[in-house]
PDB file of C-alpha atoms and ligand atoms in Angstrom:
ATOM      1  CA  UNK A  23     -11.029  22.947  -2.329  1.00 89.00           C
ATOM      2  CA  UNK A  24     -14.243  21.776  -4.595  1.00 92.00           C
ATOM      3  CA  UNK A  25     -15.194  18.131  -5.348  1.00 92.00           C
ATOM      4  CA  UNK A  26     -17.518  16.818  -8.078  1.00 92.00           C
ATOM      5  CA  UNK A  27     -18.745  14.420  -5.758  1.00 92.00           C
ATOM      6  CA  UNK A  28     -21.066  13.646  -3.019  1.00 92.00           C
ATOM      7  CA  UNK A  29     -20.284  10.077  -1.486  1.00 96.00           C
ATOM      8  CA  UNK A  30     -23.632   8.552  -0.175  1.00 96.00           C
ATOM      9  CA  UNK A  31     -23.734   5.524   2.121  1.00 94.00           C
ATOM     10  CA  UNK A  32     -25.224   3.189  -0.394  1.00 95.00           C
ATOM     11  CA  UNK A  33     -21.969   4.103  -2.590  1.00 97.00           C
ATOM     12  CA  UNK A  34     -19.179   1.407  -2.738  1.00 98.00           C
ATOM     13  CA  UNK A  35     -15.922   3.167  -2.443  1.00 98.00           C
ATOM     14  CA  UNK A  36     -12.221   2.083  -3.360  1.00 98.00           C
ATOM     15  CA  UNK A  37      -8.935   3.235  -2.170  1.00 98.00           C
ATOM     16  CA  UNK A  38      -5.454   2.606  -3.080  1.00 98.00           C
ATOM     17  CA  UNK A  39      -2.968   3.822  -1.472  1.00 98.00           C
ATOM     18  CA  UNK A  40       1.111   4.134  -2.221  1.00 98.00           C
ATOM     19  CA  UNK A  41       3.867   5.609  -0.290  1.00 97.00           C
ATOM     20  CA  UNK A  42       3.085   8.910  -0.873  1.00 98.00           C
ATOM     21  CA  UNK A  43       0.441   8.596   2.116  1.00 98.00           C
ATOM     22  CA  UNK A  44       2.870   7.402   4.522  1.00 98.00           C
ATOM     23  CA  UNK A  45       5.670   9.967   3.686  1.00 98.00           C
ATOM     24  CA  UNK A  46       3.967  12.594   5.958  1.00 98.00           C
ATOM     25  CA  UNK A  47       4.750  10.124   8.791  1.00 98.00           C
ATOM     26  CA  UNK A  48       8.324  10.054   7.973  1.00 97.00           C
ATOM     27  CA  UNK A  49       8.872   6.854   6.046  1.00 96.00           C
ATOM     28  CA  UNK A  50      10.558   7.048   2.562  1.00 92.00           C
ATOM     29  CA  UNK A  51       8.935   6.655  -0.744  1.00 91.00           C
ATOM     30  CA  UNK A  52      10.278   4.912  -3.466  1.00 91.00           C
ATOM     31  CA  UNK A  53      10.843   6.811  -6.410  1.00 89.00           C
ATOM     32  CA  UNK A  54      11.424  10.713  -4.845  1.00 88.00           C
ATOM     33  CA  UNK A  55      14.358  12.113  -4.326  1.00 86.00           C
ATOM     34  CA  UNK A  56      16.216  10.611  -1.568  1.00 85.00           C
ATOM     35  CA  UNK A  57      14.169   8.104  -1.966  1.00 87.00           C
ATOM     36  CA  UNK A  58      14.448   3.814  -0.940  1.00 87.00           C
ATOM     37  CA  UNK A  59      15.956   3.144  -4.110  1.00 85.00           C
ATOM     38  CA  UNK A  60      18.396   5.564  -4.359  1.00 84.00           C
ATOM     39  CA  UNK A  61      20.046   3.894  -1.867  1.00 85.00           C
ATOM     40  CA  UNK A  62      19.936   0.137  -2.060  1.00 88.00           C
ATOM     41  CA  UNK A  63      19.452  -1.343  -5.885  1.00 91.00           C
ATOM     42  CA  UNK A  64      15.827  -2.997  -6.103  1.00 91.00           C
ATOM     43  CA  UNK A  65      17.429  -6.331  -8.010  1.00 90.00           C
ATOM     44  CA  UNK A  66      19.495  -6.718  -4.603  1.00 94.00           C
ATOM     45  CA  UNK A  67      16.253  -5.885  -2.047  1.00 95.00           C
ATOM     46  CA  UNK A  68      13.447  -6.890  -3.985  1.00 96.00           C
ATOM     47  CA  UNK A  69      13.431  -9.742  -5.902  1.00 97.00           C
ATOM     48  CA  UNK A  70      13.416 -13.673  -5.157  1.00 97.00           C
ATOM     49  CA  UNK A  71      16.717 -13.338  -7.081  1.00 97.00           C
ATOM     50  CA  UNK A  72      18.304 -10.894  -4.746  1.00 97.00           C
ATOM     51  CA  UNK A  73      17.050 -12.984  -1.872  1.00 98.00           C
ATOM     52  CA  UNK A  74      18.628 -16.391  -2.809  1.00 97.00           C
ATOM     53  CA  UNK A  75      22.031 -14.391  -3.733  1.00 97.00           C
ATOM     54  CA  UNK A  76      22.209 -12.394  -0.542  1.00 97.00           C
ATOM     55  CA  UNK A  77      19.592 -13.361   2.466  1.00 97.00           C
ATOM     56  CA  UNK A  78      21.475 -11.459   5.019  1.00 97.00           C
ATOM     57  CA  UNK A  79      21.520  -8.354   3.188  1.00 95.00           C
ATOM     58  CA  UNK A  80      17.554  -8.377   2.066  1.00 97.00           C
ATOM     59  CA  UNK A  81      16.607  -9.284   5.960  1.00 97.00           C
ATOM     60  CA  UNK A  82      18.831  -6.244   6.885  1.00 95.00           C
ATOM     61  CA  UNK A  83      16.942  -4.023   4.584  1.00 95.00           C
ATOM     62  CA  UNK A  84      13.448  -5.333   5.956  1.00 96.00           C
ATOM     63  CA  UNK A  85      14.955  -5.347   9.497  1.00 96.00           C
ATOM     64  CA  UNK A  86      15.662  -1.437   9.086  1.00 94.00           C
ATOM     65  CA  UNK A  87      12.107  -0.852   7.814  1.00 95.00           C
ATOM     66  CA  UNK A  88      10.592  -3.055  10.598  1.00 97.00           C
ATOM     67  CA  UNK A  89      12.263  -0.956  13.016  1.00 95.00           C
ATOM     68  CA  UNK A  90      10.957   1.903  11.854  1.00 95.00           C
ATOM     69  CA  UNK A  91       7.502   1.252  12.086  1.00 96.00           C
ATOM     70  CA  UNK A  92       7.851   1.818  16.033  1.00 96.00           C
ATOM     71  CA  UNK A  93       9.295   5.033  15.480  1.00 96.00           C
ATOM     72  CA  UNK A  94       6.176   6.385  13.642  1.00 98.00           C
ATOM     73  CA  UNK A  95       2.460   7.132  13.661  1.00 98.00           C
ATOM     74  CA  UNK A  96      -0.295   7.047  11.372  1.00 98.00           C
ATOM     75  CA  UNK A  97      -1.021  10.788   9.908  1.00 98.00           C
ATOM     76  CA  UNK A  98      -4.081  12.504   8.970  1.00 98.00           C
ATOM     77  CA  UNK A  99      -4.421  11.001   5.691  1.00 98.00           C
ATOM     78  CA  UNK A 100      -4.866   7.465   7.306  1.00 98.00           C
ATOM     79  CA  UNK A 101      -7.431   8.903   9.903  1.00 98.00           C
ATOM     80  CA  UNK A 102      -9.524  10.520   6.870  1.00 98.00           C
ATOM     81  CA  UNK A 103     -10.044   7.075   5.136  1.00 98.00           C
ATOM     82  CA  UNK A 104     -10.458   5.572   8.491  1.00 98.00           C
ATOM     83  CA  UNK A 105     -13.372   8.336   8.732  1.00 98.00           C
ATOM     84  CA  UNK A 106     -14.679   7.227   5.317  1.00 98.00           C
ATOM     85  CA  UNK A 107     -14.529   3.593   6.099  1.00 98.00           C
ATOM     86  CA  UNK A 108     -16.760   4.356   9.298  1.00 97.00           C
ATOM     87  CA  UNK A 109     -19.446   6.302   7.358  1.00 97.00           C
ATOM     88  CA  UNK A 110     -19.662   3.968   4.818  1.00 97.00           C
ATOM     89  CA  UNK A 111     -20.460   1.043   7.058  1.00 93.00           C
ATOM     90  CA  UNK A 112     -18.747  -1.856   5.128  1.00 89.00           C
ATOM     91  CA  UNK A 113     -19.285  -0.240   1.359  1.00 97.00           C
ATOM     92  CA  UNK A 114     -15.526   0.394   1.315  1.00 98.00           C
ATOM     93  CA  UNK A 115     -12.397  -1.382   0.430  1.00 98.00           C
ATOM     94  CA  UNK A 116      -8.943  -0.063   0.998  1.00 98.00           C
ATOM     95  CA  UNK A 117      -6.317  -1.884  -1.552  1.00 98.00           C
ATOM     96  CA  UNK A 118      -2.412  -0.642  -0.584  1.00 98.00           C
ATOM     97  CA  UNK A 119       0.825  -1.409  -2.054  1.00 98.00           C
ATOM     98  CA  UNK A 120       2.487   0.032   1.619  1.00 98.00           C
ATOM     99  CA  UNK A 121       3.943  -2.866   3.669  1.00 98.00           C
ATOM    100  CA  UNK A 122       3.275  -0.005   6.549  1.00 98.00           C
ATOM    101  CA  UNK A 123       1.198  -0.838   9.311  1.00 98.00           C
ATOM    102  CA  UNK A 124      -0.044   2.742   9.824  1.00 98.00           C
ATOM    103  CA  UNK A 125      -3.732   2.263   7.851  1.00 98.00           C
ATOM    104  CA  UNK A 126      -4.979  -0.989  10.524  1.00 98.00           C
ATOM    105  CA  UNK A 127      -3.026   1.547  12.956  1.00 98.00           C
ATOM    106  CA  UNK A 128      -4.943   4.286  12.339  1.00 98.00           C
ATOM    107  CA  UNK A 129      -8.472   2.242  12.365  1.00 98.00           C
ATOM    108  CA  UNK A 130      -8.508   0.815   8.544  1.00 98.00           C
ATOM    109  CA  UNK A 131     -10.115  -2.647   8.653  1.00 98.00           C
ATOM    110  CA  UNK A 132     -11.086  -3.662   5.171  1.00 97.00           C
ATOM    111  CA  UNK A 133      -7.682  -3.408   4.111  1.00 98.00           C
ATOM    112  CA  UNK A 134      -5.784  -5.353   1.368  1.00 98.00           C
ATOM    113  CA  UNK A 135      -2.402  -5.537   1.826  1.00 98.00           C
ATOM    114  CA  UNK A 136      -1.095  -6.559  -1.745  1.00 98.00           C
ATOM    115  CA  UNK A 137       2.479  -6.123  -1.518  1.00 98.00           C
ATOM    116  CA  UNK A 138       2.232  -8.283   1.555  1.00 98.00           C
ATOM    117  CA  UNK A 139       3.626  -6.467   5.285  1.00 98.00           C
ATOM    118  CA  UNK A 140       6.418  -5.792   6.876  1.00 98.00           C
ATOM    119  CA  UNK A 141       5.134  -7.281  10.329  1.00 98.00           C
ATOM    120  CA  UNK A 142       4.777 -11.125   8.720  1.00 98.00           C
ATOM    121  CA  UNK A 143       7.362 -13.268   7.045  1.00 98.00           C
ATOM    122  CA  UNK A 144       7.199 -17.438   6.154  1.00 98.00           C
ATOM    123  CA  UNK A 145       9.011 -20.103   5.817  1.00 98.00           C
ATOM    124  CA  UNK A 146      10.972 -20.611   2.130  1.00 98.00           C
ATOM    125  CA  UNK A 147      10.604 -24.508   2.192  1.00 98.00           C
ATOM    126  CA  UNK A 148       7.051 -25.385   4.350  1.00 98.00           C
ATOM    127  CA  UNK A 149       5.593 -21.881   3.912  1.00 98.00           C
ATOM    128  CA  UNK A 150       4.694 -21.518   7.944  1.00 98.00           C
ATOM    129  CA  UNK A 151       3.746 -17.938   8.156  1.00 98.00           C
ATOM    130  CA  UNK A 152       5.432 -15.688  11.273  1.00 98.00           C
ATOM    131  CA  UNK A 153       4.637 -12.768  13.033  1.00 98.00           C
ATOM    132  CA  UNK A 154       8.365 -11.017  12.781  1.00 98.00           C
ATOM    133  CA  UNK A 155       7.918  -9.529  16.222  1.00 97.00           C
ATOM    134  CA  UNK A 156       8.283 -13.234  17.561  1.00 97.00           C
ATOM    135  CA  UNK A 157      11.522 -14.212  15.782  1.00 96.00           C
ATOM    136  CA  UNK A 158      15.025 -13.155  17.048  1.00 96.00           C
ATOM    137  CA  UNK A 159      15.923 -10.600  14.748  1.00 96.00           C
ATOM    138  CA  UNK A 160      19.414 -10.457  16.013  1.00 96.00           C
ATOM    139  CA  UNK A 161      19.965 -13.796  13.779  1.00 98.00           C
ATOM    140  CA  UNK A 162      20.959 -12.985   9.867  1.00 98.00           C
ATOM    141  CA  UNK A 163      18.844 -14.951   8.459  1.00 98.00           C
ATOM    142  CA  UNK A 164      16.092 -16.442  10.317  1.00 98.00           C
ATOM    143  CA  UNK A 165      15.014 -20.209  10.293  1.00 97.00           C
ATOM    144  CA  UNK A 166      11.784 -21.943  10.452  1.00 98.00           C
ATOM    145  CA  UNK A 167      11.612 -23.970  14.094  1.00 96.00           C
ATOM    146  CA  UNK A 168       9.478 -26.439  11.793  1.00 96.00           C
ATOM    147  CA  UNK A 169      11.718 -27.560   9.336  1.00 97.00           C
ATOM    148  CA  UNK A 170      14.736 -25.390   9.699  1.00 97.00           C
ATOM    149  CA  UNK A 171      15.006 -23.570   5.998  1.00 98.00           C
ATOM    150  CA  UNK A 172      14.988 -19.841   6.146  1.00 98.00           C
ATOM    151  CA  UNK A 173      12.222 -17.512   6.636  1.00 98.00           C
ATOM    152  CA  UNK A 174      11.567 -14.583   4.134  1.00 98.00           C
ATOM    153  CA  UNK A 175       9.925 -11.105   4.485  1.00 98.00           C
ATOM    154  CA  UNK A 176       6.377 -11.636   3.446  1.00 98.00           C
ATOM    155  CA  UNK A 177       6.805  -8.845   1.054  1.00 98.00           C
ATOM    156  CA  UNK A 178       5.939  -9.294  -3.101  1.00 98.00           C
ATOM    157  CA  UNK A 179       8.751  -8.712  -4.561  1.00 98.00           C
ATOM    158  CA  UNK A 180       9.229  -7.481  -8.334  1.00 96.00           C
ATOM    159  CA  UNK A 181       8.649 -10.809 -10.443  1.00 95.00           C
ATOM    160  CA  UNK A 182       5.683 -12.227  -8.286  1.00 97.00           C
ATOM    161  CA  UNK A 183       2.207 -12.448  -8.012  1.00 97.00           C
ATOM    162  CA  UNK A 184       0.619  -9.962  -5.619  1.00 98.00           C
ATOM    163  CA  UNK A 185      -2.025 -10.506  -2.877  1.00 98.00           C
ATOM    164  CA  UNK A 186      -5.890 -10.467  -3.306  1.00 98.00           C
ATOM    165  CA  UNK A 187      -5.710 -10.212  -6.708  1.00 98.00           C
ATOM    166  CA  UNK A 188      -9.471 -11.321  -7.036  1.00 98.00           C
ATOM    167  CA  UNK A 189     -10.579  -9.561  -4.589  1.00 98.00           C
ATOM    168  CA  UNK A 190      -9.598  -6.384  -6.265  1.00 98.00           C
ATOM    169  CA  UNK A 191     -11.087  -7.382  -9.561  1.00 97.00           C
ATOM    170  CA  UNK A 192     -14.239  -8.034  -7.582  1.00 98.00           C
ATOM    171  CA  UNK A 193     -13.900  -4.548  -5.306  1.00 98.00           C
ATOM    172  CA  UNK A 194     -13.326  -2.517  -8.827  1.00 98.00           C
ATOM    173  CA  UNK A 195     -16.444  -4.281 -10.868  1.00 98.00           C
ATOM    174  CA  UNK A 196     -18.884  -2.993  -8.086  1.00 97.00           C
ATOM    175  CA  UNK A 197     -16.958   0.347  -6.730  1.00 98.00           C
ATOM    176  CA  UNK A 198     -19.039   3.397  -7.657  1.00 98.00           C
ATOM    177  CA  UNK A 199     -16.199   5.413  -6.979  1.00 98.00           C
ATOM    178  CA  UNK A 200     -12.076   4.635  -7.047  1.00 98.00           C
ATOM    179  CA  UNK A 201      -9.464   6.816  -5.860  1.00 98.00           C
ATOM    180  CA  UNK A 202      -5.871   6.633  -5.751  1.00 98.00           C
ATOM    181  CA  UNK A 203      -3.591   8.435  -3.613  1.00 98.00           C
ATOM    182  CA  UNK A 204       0.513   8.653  -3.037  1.00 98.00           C
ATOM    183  CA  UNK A 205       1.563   6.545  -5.906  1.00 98.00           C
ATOM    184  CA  UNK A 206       3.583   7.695  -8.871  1.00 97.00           C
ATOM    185  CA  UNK A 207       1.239   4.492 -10.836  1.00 96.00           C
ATOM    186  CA  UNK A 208       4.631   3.295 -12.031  1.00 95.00           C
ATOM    187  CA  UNK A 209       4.149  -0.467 -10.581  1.00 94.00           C
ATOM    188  CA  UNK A 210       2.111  -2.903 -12.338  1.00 94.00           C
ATOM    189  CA  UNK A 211      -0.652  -4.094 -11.731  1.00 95.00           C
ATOM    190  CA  UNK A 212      -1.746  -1.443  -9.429  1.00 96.00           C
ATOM    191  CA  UNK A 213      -1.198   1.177 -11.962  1.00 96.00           C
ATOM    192  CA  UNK A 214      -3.384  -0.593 -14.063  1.00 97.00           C
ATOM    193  CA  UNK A 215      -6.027  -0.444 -11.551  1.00 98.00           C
ATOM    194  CA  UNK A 216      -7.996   3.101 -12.609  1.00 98.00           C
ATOM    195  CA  UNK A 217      -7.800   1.786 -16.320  1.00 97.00           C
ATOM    196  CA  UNK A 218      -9.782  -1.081 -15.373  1.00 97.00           C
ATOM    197  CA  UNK A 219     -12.073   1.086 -12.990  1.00 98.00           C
ATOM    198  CA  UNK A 220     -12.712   2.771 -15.765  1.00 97.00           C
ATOM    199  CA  UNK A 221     -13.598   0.039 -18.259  1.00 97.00           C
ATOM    200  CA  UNK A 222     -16.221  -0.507 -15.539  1.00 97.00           C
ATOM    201  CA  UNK A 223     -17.764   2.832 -15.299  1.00 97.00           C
ATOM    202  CA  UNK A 224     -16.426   3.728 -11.962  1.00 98.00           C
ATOM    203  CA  UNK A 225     -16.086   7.335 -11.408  1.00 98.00           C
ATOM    204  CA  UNK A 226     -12.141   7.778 -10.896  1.00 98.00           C
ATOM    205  CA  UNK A 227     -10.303  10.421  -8.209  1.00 98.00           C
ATOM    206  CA  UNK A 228      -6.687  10.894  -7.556  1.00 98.00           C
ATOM    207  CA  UNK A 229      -4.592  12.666  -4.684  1.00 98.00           C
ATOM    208  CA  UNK A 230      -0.908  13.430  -5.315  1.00 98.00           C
ATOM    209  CA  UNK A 231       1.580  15.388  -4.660  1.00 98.00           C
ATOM    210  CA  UNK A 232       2.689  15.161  -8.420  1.00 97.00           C
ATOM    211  CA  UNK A 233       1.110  14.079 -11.490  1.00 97.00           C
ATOM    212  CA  UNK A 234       1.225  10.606 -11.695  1.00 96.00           C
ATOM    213  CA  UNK A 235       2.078   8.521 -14.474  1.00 94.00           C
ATOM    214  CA  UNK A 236      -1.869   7.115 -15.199  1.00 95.00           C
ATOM    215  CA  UNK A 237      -3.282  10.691 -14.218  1.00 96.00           C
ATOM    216  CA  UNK A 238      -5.157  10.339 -17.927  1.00 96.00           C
ATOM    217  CA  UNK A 239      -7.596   7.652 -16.424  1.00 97.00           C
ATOM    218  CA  UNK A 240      -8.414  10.121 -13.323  1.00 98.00           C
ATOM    219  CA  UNK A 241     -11.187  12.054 -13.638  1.00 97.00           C
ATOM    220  CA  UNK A 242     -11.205  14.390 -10.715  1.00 98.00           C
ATOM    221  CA  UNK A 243      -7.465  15.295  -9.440  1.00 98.00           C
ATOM    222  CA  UNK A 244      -6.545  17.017  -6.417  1.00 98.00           C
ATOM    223  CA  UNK A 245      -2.760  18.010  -6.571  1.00 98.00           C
ATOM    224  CA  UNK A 246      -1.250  17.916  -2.894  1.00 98.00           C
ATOM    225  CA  UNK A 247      -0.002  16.335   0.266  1.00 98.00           C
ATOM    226  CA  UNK A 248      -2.508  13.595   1.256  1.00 98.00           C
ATOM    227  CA  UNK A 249      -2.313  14.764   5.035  1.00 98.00           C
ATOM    228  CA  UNK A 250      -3.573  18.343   3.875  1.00 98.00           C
ATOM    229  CA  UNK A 251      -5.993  16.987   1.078  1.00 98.00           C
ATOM    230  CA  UNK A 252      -7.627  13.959   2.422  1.00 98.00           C
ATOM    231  CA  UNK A 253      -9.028  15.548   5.719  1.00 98.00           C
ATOM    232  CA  UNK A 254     -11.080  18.419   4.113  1.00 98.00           C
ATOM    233  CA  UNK A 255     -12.169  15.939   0.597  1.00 97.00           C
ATOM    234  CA  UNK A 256     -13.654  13.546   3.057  1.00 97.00           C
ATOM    235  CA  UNK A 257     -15.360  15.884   4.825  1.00 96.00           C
ATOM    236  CA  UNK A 258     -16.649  17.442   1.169  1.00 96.00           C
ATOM    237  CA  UNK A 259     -17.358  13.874   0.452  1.00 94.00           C
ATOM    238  CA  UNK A 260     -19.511  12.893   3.548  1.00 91.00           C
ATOM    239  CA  UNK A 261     -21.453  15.968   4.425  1.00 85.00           C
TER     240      UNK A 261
HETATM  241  N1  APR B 308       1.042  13.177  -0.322  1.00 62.41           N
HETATM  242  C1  APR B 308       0.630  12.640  -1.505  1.00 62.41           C
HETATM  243  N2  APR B 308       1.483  12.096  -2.408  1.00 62.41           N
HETATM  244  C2  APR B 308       2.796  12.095  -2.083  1.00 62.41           C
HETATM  245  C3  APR B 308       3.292  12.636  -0.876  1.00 62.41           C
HETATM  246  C4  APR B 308       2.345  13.192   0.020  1.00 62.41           C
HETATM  247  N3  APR B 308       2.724  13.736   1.189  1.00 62.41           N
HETATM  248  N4  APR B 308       4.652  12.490  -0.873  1.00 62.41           N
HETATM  249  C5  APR B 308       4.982  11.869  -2.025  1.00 62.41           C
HETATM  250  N5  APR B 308       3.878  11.645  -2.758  1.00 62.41           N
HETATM  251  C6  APR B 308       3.757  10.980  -4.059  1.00 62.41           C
HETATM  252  C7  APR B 308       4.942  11.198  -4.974  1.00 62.41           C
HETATM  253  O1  APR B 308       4.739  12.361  -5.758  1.00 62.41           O
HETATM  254  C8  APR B 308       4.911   9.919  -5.815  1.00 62.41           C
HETATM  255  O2  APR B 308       4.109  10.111  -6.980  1.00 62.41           O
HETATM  256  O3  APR B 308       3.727   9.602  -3.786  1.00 62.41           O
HETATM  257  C9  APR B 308       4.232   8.887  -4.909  1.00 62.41           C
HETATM  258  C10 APR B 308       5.179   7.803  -4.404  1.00 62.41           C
HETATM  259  O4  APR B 308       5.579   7.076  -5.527  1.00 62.41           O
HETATM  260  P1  APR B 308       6.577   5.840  -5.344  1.00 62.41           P
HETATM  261  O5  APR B 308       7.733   6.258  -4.512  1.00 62.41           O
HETATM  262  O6  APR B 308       6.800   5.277  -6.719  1.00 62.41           O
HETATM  263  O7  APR B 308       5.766   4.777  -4.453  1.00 62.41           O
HETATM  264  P2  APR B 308       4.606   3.823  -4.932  1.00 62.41           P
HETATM  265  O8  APR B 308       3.832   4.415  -6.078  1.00 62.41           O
HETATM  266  O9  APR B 308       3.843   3.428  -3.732  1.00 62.41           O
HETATM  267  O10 APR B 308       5.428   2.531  -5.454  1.00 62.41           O
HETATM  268  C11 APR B 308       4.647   1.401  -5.836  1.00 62.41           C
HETATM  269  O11 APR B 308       6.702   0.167  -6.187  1.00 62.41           O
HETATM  270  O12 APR B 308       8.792  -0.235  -5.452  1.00 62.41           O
HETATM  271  C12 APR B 308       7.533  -0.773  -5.519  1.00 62.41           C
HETATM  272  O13 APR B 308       6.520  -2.322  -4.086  1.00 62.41           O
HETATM  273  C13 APR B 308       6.962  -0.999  -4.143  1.00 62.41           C
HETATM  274  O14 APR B 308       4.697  -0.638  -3.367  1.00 62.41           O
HETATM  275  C14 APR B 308       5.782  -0.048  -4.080  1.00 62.41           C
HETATM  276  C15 APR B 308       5.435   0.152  -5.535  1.00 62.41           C
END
């Protein structure tokens, strides 16, 4: 493996990250085969619509995804940018559409979490924000002990606004470099997110295990699982 690059400390870096870096810990993309919705039809899961229509059945597909973060581990992918975040000393910002917990798991700590997380859900009426670990998920549909409406995953869901949307604008205009790994750059904005980096005249990477749908705006592509790729590129990058 050869990279163009050579990351020094004084370099601002930005990451995002899709479900493509989780997969090698055993938790299901999107858009593969096999993948989350084959199986249960997005307006039904994902959208305020689906919610208000069905509550029990959109807190039974969070529920099952909740549960499974227990059952995994962070891979070598994570560790890598973990490793880059280190070196770079702050100069680093790690943007993911995963509602994982397996980047903060595996050391991350600038991380922005735009699709929101599976560990956190609020309150539909009063907003009160909950760690899901302290509600009784044997209940339904949970209910806020403030004012008693139900509680929602804190996940964005197709239709609304993501998270940190500023802060991303502001991480892109003064990134030297931006790379995106395990996302098919089908979801807006995110996929949007290398056109603007390169409006800016950031230097743009990619790591995928397929061609994604922006791989145009990348400039340097490394075709691959992110658990093989990211361990010996960050090691190109930082030595
Ligand atoms: N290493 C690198 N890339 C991988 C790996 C791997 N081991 N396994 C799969 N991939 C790639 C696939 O080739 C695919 O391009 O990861 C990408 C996953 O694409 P999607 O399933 O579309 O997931 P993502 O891009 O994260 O979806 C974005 O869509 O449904 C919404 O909110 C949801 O955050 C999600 C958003």
């Amino acid at each position: 493996m050869k990279t163009n690059y050579h990351i020094k400390k004084e370099d601002f870096v930005v990451i995002l990250t899709g479900a493509g870096i989780s997969a090698e810990s055993g938790i299901k993309t999107f858009r593969d085969s096999d993948g989350l919705w084959e199986n249960h039809p997005v307006e039904k899961v994902a959208t305020p619509e689906g919610f208000r229509a069905d509550p029990k059945l959109v807190w039974q597909f969070y529920k099952e995804r909740y549960n499974q973060l227990s059952e995994v581990e962070p891979n070598p992918g994570h560790y890598a940018l973990a490793e880059l975040e280190d070196y770079l000393q702050g100069n680093f910002s790690l943007i993911t559409q995963n509602v994982d917990d397996l980047h903060r798991r595996a050391g991350s700590k600038k991380i922005l979490e735009m699709h929101g997380q599976l560990n956190s859900c609020f309150c539909t009426r009063c907003k009160k924000h909950y760690s899901v670990k302290d509600i009784d998920l044997n209940i339904d549909v949970p209910s806020c002990i403030a004012c008693g409406a139900d509680l929602r995953p804190d996940i964005v869901w197709f239709g609304e606004m993501p998270y940190f949307m500023d802060e991303i604008d502001e991480a892109l205009r003064k990134a030297t470099y931006f790379m995106t790994i395990g996302t098919s750059g089908q979801v807006y904005p995110a996929a949007q997110f290398l056109l603007f980096a390169r409006s800016y005249g950031v230097k743009t990477l990619g790591v995928n295990l397929t061609e994604p749908e922006n791989r145009s705006f990348i400039e340097e592509f490394h075709l691959g699982k992110s658990g093989e790729v990211l361990p010996k590129l960050v090691k190109l990058f930082i030595n």
